């Protein structure tokens, strides 16, 4: 007899075990599809540069390239004519201030010096003789004035004595003798006054004569000093310390007064001349601070001059260097300079994307939170420096964007980064 077996009924979860994984896979597929929809380009992460938006202060600067040049080159000319007798410096020599470069000879000028010295000595002797004569005359007048005073005092004493006797009623002195005494006193007083006036007058005359003689002596002395200076200028000296740039002279060569002899450059007085793009130079003004980079050191400076001419779309800007100069600086050294334009407080900024211009709107590629997808987004820029640019609209703190050249994929709305 056959036994009928009833098949065991499997649980529902064992019959449809594949359903949950299938649903999970479907969800993942849908999520991935939603995330990567409209992705039409793939770019390697190593092929792009990414910048992050930060909040804080933005230093706006302009960058330029150029060279260091000597700010002061001094021409040295002959102050008097002469013939070259010695050449003591050559091009390239380092000289100090006051050092003799060449020596000239001028016999005629030396003779003029001797004549002027004799004239000055003779003028001094004449003045001394005049002073002695005037002092003697003044001494005689003062003696006469003193004698006149004595005569006056003697006559006055006599008159006072007679006046006292007359007041006592004594008839010892006659009226005639008394009146003669009065007249004598008046005479001697007048003579004393006249002698004092003569002394005063001769003293004034002496002062005037001495002033005139000093003026004449000064004139002669000035002429003598001029000739001495001309003789001294026969030794042509460096007026500054520096490096001799040129010296094209020969022994025996005749030099005219005012002729240029050499020029000296100051290696310690350099300025930076940099080329700035014409569109950027409008933001630069005299006095703005700058930093000059020699590739070895950084030197502080300030804008001292802006050339009005535009050459090949650039303008030459001169930067005055400040503080001690590093040892490596020299004329014609290639440098880079950053000129500080402004400081913007409490703003958003990001590393400056390629082709980004200040005060403009542009499209950038903003990365998602995972950093694997970048999507085009509109932004509005503010002020810009050489490396950073201000963000006015379109981005927030922490957002990341592609700052390298996007020209290879700028026609795609969304790109995948791997």
Short mmCIF file of C-alpha atoms in Angstrom, two decimals:
data_model
loop_
_atom_site.label_atom_id
_atom_site.label_comp_id
_atom_site.label_asym_id
_atom_site.label_seq_id
_atom_site.Cartn_x
_atom_site.Cartn_y
_atom_site.Cartn_z
CA UNK A 1 0.00 0.00 0.00
CA UNK A 2 1.49 3.27 -1.07
CA UNK A 3 1.84 6.03 1.48
CA UNK A 4 1.02 9.44 0.14
CA UNK A 5 3.55 12.04 1.33
CA UNK A 6 2.50 15.64 1.60
CA UNK A 7 5.37 17.98 0.51
CA UNK A 8 6.68 20.22 3.27
CA UNK A 9 5.68 23.85 2.74
CA UNK A 10 8.74 26.21 2.70
CA UNK A 11 8.59 29.53 4.59
CA UNK A 12 7.90 32.58 2.57
CA UNK A 13 11.29 34.19 3.33
CA UNK A 14 13.09 31.09 2.01
CA UNK A 15 11.10 31.09 -1.19
CA UNK A 16 11.78 34.83 -1.89
CA UNK A 17 15.31 35.18 -0.36
CA UNK A 18 16.51 37.03 -3.42
CA UNK A 19 13.97 39.83 -3.08
CA UNK A 20 15.73 41.98 -0.36
CA UNK A 21 19.13 41.96 -2.10
CA UNK A 22 17.46 42.79 -5.35
CA UNK A 23 15.63 45.71 -3.75
CA UNK A 24 18.87 46.92 -2.11
CA UNK A 25 20.72 46.73 -5.40
CA UNK A 26 17.89 48.55 -7.11
CA UNK A 27 17.99 51.31 -4.49
CA UNK A 28 21.73 51.64 -4.84
CA UNK A 29 21.41 51.78 -8.59
CA UNK A 30 18.70 54.42 -8.36
CA UNK A 31 20.75 56.49 -5.89
CA UNK A 32 23.88 56.25 -8.04
CA UNK A 33 21.88 57.01 -11.16
CA UNK A 34 20.32 60.04 -9.50
CA UNK A 35 23.69 61.22 -8.26
CA UNK A 36 25.51 60.85 -11.54
CA UNK A 37 22.76 61.90 -13.87
CA UNK A 38 23.81 64.37 -16.52
CA UNK A 39 27.50 63.62 -15.86
CA UNK A 40 29.04 63.92 -19.31
CA UNK A 41 32.77 64.25 -18.69
CA UNK A 42 35.41 62.51 -16.63
CA UNK A 43 38.51 64.29 -15.33
CA UNK A 44 41.41 63.08 -13.19
CA UNK A 45 41.86 64.69 -9.81
CA UNK A 46 45.57 65.03 -10.53
CA UNK A 47 44.83 67.16 -13.59
CA UNK A 48 43.01 69.96 -11.73
CA UNK A 49 43.64 72.41 -8.90
CA UNK A 50 41.01 72.95 -6.24
CA UNK A 51 40.55 76.02 -4.05
CA UNK A 52 38.47 76.37 -0.89
CA UNK A 53 36.46 79.45 0.05
CA UNK A 54 37.67 81.04 3.29
CA UNK A 55 36.43 83.92 5.42
CA UNK A 56 38.64 86.67 6.77
CA UNK A 57 40.89 89.47 5.54
CA UNK A 58 41.90 89.74 1.89
CA UNK A 59 45.05 91.56 0.90
CA UNK A 60 44.64 92.94 -2.60
CA UNK A 61 47.90 93.21 -4.55
CA UNK A 62 49.25 93.55 -8.07
CA UNK A 63 52.19 91.54 -9.33
CA UNK A 64 54.88 92.66 -11.71
CA UNK A 65 58.26 91.53 -13.00
CA UNK A 66 61.36 93.56 -13.71
CA UNK A 67 64.91 94.36 -12.64
CA UNK A 68 66.90 96.25 -10.04
CA UNK A 69 68.58 99.36 -11.41
CA UNK A 70 70.89 101.98 -9.88
CA UNK A 71 68.83 104.98 -8.80
CA UNK A 72 71.76 107.39 -8.67
CA UNK A 73 74.47 107.66 -11.29
CA UNK A 74 76.75 110.65 -10.71
CA UNK A 75 78.61 112.40 -13.52
CA UNK A 76 81.92 113.96 -12.51
CA UNK A 77 83.22 116.84 -14.62
CA UNK A 78 86.32 119.03 -14.61
CA UNK A 79 85.83 122.23 -12.59
CA UNK A 80 88.83 123.86 -14.25
CA UNK A 81 90.83 123.30 -17.38
CA UNK A 82 94.13 121.44 -17.32
CA UNK A 83 96.24 118.69 -18.79
CA UNK A 84 96.00 115.10 -17.54
CA UNK A 85 99.14 114.25 -15.56
CA UNK A 86 98.00 111.12 -13.64
CA UNK A 87 95.14 108.64 -13.93
CA UNK A 88 94.43 106.96 -10.60
CA UNK A 89 91.17 105.05 -11.27
CA UNK A 90 89.89 102.74 -13.97
CA UNK A 91 86.41 101.49 -14.96
CA UNK A 92 85.12 98.92 -12.48
CA UNK A 93 87.17 100.24 -9.56
CA UNK A 94 85.38 100.77 -6.27
CA UNK A 95 86.13 104.28 -5.01
CA UNK A 96 85.18 106.14 -1.86
CA UNK A 97 84.01 109.71 -1.49
CA UNK A 98 86.89 112.17 -1.77
CA UNK A 99 89.25 109.73 -3.47
CA UNK A 100 91.37 111.27 -6.24
CA UNK A 101 90.51 109.90 -9.68
CA UNK A 102 92.81 111.95 -11.92
CA UNK A 103 95.26 114.81 -11.50
CA UNK A 104 95.53 117.79 -13.85
CA UNK A 105 98.23 120.42 -14.23
CA UNK A 106 97.80 124.12 -15.09
CA UNK A 107 100.95 126.32 -14.63
CA UNK A 108 99.08 129.53 -15.39
CA UNK A 109 96.59 128.85 -12.62
CA UNK A 110 99.40 128.19 -10.14
CA UNK A 111 100.93 131.60 -11.01
CA UNK A 112 97.54 133.26 -10.44
CA UNK A 113 97.46 131.65 -7.01
CA UNK A 114 100.85 133.06 -6.04
CA UNK A 115 99.84 136.57 -7.21
CA UNK A 116 96.59 136.41 -5.27
CA UNK A 117 98.36 135.32 -2.09
CA UNK A 118 100.77 138.28 -2.36
CA UNK A 119 97.87 140.67 -2.94
CA UNK A 120 96.07 139.34 0.12
CA UNK A 121 99.19 139.68 2.31
CA UNK A 122 99.73 143.29 1.09
CA UNK A 123 96.11 144.17 1.83
CA UNK A 124 96.45 142.79 5.35
CA UNK A 125 99.60 144.87 5.98
CA UNK A 126 97.90 148.03 4.72
CA UNK A 127 94.95 147.49 7.02
CA UNK A 128 97.18 146.91 10.04
CA UNK A 129 99.06 150.17 9.33
CA UNK A 130 95.79 152.09 9.01
CA UNK A 131 94.52 150.66 12.26
CA UNK A 132 97.70 151.72 14.11
CA UNK A 133 97.44 155.27 12.72
CA UNK A 134 93.80 155.60 13.74
CA UNK A 135 94.43 154.21 17.19
CA UNK A 136 97.25 156.76 17.67
CA UNK A 137 94.98 159.61 16.57
CA UNK A 138 92.26 158.41 18.89
CA UNK A 139 94.71 158.23 21.79
CA UNK A 140 95.80 161.85 21.17
CA UNK A 141 92.19 163.05 21.11
CA UNK A 142 91.36 161.21 24.30
CA UNK A 143 94.41 162.85 25.94
CA UNK A 144 93.23 166.29 24.84
CA UNK A 145 89.74 165.51 26.12
CA UNK A 146 91.18 164.45 29.47
CA UNK A 147 93.22 167.68 29.70
CA UNK A 148 90.13 169.70 28.83
CA UNK A 149 88.22 167.98 31.60
CA UNK A 150 91.00 168.77 34.08
CA UNK A 151 90.98 172.44 33.05
CA UNK A 152 87.22 172.55 33.44
CA UNK A 153 87.28 170.93 36.87
CA UNK A 154 90.08 173.30 38.03
CA UNK A 155 88.21 176.40 36.85
CA UNK A 156 85.00 175.14 38.43
CA UNK A 157 86.71 174.60 41.77
CA UNK A 158 88.08 178.16 41.63
CA UNK A 159 84.61 179.53 40.79
CA UNK A 160 82.99 177.55 43.61
CA UNK A 161 85.47 178.96 46.14
CA UNK A 162 84.92 182.54 45.01
CA UNK A 163 81.16 182.04 45.01
CA UNK A 164 81.33 180.89 48.63
CA UNK A 165 83.34 183.98 49.67
CA UNK A 166 80.91 186.26 47.86
CA UNK A 167 78.01 184.61 49.65
CA UNK A 168 79.64 185.31 53.03
CA UNK A 169 79.83 189.04 52.16
CA UNK A 170 83.59 189.13 52.18
CA UNK A 171 85.11 191.64 49.82
CA UNK A 172 88.22 189.58 49.20
CA UNK A 173 87.20 188.77 45.59
CA UNK A 174 86.36 191.59 43.23
CA UNK A 175 83.33 191.46 41.00
CA UNK A 176 85.55 191.54 37.90
CA UNK A 177 87.67 188.62 39.07
CA UNK A 178 84.51 186.64 39.90
CA UNK A 179 83.02 187.17 36.44
CA UNK A 180 86.31 186.20 34.81
CA UNK A 181 86.18 182.92 36.75
CA UNK A 182 82.63 182.31 35.46
CA UNK A 183 83.74 182.90 31.88
CA UNK A 184 86.74 180.59 32.34
CA UNK A 185 84.46 177.80 33.57
CA UNK A 186 82.16 178.21 30.54
CA UNK A 187 85.16 178.22 28.17
CA UNK A 188 86.73 175.11 29.62
CA UNK A 189 83.37 173.28 29.69
CA UNK A 190 82.74 174.05 26.02
CA UNK A 191 86.24 172.91 25.09
CA UNK A 192 85.74 169.68 27.06
CA UNK A 193 82.42 169.03 25.29
CA UNK A 194 84.04 169.64 21.91
CA UNK A 195 86.90 167.26 22.72
CA UNK A 196 84.41 164.55 23.74
CA UNK A 197 82.51 165.05 20.49
CA UNK A 198 85.76 164.74 18.54
CA UNK A 199 86.55 161.49 20.35
CA UNK A 200 83.06 160.13 19.58
CA UNK A 201 83.36 161.20 15.96
CA UNK A 202 86.75 159.60 15.47
CA UNK A 203 85.46 156.38 17.09
CA UNK A 204 82.58 156.27 14.62
CA UNK A 205 84.98 157.00 11.80
CA UNK A 206 87.23 154.17 12.93
CA UNK A 207 84.30 151.74 12.93
CA UNK A 208 83.29 152.81 9.42
CA UNK A 209 86.86 152.59 8.13
CA UNK A 210 87.33 149.17 9.71
CA UNK A 211 84.09 147.94 8.10
CA UNK A 212 85.23 149.22 4.70
CA UNK A 213 88.66 147.64 5.11
CA UNK A 214 87.15 144.33 6.19
CA UNK A 215 84.91 144.41 3.13
CA UNK A 216 87.87 145.08 0.84
CA UNK A 217 89.90 142.38 2.58
CA UNK A 218 87.01 139.91 2.28
CA UNK A 219 86.76 140.65 -1.42
CA UNK A 220 90.46 139.97 -1.90
CA UNK A 221 90.21 136.85 0.29
CA UNK A 222 87.24 135.57 -1.73
CA UNK A 223 89.20 135.97 -4.95
CA UNK A 224 92.10 134.14 -3.34
CA UNK A 225 89.78 131.33 -2.16
CA UNK A 226 88.30 130.98 -5.64
CA UNK A 227 91.75 130.49 -7.11
CA UNK A 228 92.64 128.04 -4.33
CA UNK A 229 89.48 126.06 -5.07
CA UNK A 230 90.37 125.97 -8.76
CA UNK A 231 93.86 124.75 -7.91
CA UNK A 232 92.36 122.13 -5.59
CA UNK A 233 90.01 121.02 -8.37
CA UNK A 234 93.04 120.07 -10.45
CA UNK A 235 92.80 116.88 -8.38
CA UNK A 236 89.48 115.47 -9.62
CA UNK A 237 87.88 113.55 -6.75
CA UNK A 238 84.90 111.24 -6.42
CA UNK A 239 81.92 113.04 -4.91
CA UNK A 240 80.30 109.76 -3.81
CA UNK A 241 81.35 106.22 -3.00
CA UNK A 242 80.59 103.76 -5.74
CA UNK A 243 81.88 102.01 -8.85
CA UNK A 244 83.59 103.82 -11.71
CA UNK A 245 81.55 103.27 -14.85
CA UNK A 246 83.86 104.71 -17.50
CA UNK A 247 87.17 106.54 -17.81
CA UNK A 248 88.16 107.35 -21.38
CA UNK A 249 91.20 109.58 -20.78
CA UNK A 250 94.84 109.56 -21.83
CA UNK A 251 97.93 111.06 -20.24
CA UNK A 252 98.64 114.51 -21.62
CA UNK A 253 95.06 115.01 -22.81
CA UNK A 254 93.78 118.59 -22.51
CA UNK A 255 90.58 118.83 -20.41
CA UNK A 256 88.23 121.80 -20.75
CA UNK A 257 86.32 123.28 -17.84
CA UNK A 258 82.99 121.49 -17.42
CA UNK A 259 84.01 118.49 -19.53
CA UNK A 260 82.63 115.14 -18.28
CA UNK A 261 85.38 112.87 -17.03
CA UNK A 262 83.65 109.83 -15.56
CA UNK A 263 80.47 108.64 -13.90
CA UNK A 264 80.03 106.70 -10.66
CA UNK A 265 77.12 104.41 -9.79
CA UNK A 266 75.95 103.74 -6.24
CA UNK A 267 75.43 99.96 -5.87
CA UNK A 268 73.76 100.44 -2.49
CA UNK A 269 71.09 102.75 -3.89
CA UNK A 270 68.93 100.57 -6.10
CA UNK A 271 65.31 100.76 -7.17
CA UNK A 272 63.07 98.12 -8.65
CA UNK A 273 61.58 98.80 -12.09
CA UNK A 274 58.68 96.43 -12.79
CA UNK A 275 56.23 96.12 -15.65
CA UNK A 276 52.54 96.16 -14.66
CA UNK A 277 49.64 95.39 -16.99
CA UNK A 278 47.88 98.51 -18.21
CA UNK A 279 44.50 97.44 -16.78
CA UNK A 280 45.98 96.87 -13.32
CA UNK A 281 48.11 100.00 -13.07
CA UNK A 282 45.00 102.18 -12.63
CA UNK A 283 44.71 100.86 -9.05
CA UNK A 284 48.27 101.86 -8.15
CA UNK A 285 49.14 105.22 -6.57
CA UNK A 286 52.37 106.78 -5.39
CA UNK A 287 53.29 105.72 -1.85
CA UNK A 288 51.69 102.26 -1.88
CA UNK A 289 53.69 99.60 -0.07
CA UNK A 290 55.30 96.78 -2.01
CA UNK A 291 57.38 93.64 -1.52
CA UNK A 292 60.28 92.89 -3.88
CA UNK A 293 61.24 89.22 -4.20
CA UNK A 294 64.80 88.48 -5.34
CA UNK A 295 64.16 84.70 -5.27
CA UNK A 296 66.41 84.66 -2.20
CA UNK A 297 65.13 87.49 -0.03
CA UNK A 298 62.13 89.77 0.25
CA UNK A 299 62.68 93.53 0.47
CA UNK A 300 60.12 96.09 1.64
CA UNK A 301 59.50 99.05 -0.65
CA UNK A 302 57.10 101.76 -1.74
CA UNK A 303 55.90 102.97 -5.14
CA UNK A 304 57.90 106.10 -5.98
CA UNK A 305 57.07 106.69 -9.67
CA UNK A 306 54.60 105.57 -12.35
CA UNK A 307 55.69 106.06 -15.94
CA UNK A 308 52.91 107.71 -18.00
CA UNK A 309 53.88 105.81 -21.16
CA UNK A 310 52.33 102.46 -22.12
CA UNK A 311 54.65 100.05 -23.94
CA UNK A 312 53.30 96.74 -25.27
CA UNK A 313 50.33 96.90 -22.91
CA UNK A 314 52.48 97.43 -19.81
CA UNK A 315 53.44 100.40 -17.67
CA UNK A 316 56.76 100.79 -15.86
CA UNK A 317 56.39 101.28 -12.10
CA UNK A 318 59.38 102.26 -9.97
CA UNK A 319 59.61 100.92 -6.41
CA UNK A 320 61.93 102.53 -3.86
CA UNK A 321 63.63 99.90 -1.70
CA UNK A 322 63.58 100.44 2.06
CA UNK A 323 65.81 99.13 4.81
CA UNK A 324 69.17 97.34 4.49
CA UNK A 325 69.69 95.52 1.21
CA UNK A 326 70.63 91.81 1.08
CA UNK A 327 74.07 90.86 -0.14
CA UNK A 328 72.83 89.28 -3.35
CA UNK A 329 71.29 92.46 -4.78
CA UNK A 330 73.02 94.04 -7.76
CA UNK A 331 72.04 96.12 -10.77
CA UNK A 332 70.08 94.24 -13.46
CA UNK A 333 69.01 91.48 -11.04
CA UNK A 334 65.67 89.97 -12.13
CA UNK A 335 63.00 90.38 -9.48
CA UNK A 336 59.26 89.96 -8.82
CA UNK A 337 57.24 92.59 -6.99
CA UNK A 338 53.85 92.57 -5.27
CA UNK A 339 52.23 95.98 -4.76
CA UNK A 340 49.66 96.12 -1.96
CA UNK A 341 46.47 97.82 -3.19
CA UNK A 342 44.03 97.39 -0.30
CA UNK A 343 42.98 95.26 2.69
CA UNK A 344 39.38 94.01 2.72
CA UNK A 345 38.07 93.02 6.16
CA UNK A 346 35.55 90.22 6.87
CA UNK A 347 35.02 88.90 3.36
CA UNK A 348 35.02 85.61 1.46
CA UNK A 349 37.95 84.78 -0.77
CA UNK A 350 39.33 81.89 -2.75
CA UNK A 351 42.47 81.13 -4.67
CA UNK A 352 42.16 83.08 -7.90
CA UNK A 353 40.86 80.88 -10.73
CA UNK A 354 42.43 81.09 -14.15
CA UNK A 355 40.97 83.99 -16.21
CA UNK A 356 39.13 85.39 -13.16
CA UNK A 357 38.82 89.18 -13.31
CA UNK A 358 37.98 91.58 -10.50
CA UNK A 359 34.46 93.05 -10.32
CA UNK A 360 32.95 90.59 -12.78
CA UNK A 361 30.64 87.56 -12.98
CA UNK A 362 31.81 84.13 -14.10
CA UNK A 363 30.98 80.43 -14.13
CA UNK A 364 33.00 78.08 -11.93
CA UNK A 365 32.88 74.35 -11.18
CA UNK A 366 31.79 73.81 -7.57
CA UNK A 367 32.49 70.44 -5.99
CA UNK A 368 29.89 68.47 -3.99
CA UNK A 369 30.47 67.38 -0.40
CA UNK A 370 32.17 64.11 -1.47
CA UNK A 371 34.39 65.94 -3.94
CA UNK A 372 33.71 63.54 -6.82
CA UNK A 373 31.32 65.71 -8.85
CA UNK A 374 31.74 69.28 -9.97
CA UNK A 375 28.84 71.32 -11.31
CA UNK A 376 28.81 74.69 -12.98
CA UNK A 377 27.78 77.58 -10.71
CA UNK A 378 27.55 81.33 -11.23
CA UNK A 379 29.64 83.60 -8.95
CA UNK A 380 30.27 87.32 -8.66
CA UNK A 381 33.80 88.51 -7.93
CA UNK A 382 34.92 91.59 -6.02
CA UNK A 383 38.44 92.84 -5.60
CA UNK A 384 41.33 90.64 -6.67
CA UNK A 385 44.97 90.22 -5.74
CA UNK A 386 47.69 88.34 -7.55
CA UNK A 387 46.72 85.00 -5.95
CA UNK A 388 43.27 85.47 -4.40
CA UNK A 389 39.94 86.99 -5.35
CA UNK A 390 36.97 88.19 -3.32
CA UNK A 391 33.65 86.30 -3.56
CA UNK A 392 30.58 88.53 -3.36
CA UNK A 393 27.84 86.05 -4.41
CA UNK A 394 27.44 82.39 -5.37
CA UNK A 395 29.72 80.63 -2.85
CA UNK A 396 29.88 80.11 0.89
CA UNK A 397 32.60 79.36 3.43
CA UNK A 398 33.95 75.83 2.90
CA UNK A 399 32.83 75.51 -0.73
CA UNK A 400 35.46 74.11 -3.06
CA UNK A 401 35.87 75.02 -6.71
CA UNK A 402 38.18 74.15 -9.58
CA UNK A 403 40.67 77.01 -9.99
CA UNK A 404 42.79 75.55 -12.81
CA UNK A 405 42.09 76.09 -16.50
CA UNK A 406 38.64 74.57 -17.30
CA UNK A 407 38.83 75.14 -21.05
CA UNK A 408 39.04 71.39 -21.70
CA UNK A 409 35.58 70.71 -20.22
CA UNK A 410 33.84 74.07 -19.89
CA UNK A 411 31.06 72.93 -22.27
CA UNK A 412 29.89 70.27 -19.79
CA UNK A 413 27.42 71.11 -17.01
CA UNK A 414 28.52 68.37 -14.63
CA UNK A 415 31.80 66.46 -14.57
CA UNK A 416 33.02 63.43 -12.65
CA UNK A 417 36.30 63.59 -10.77
CA UNK A 418 38.17 60.36 -10.14
#
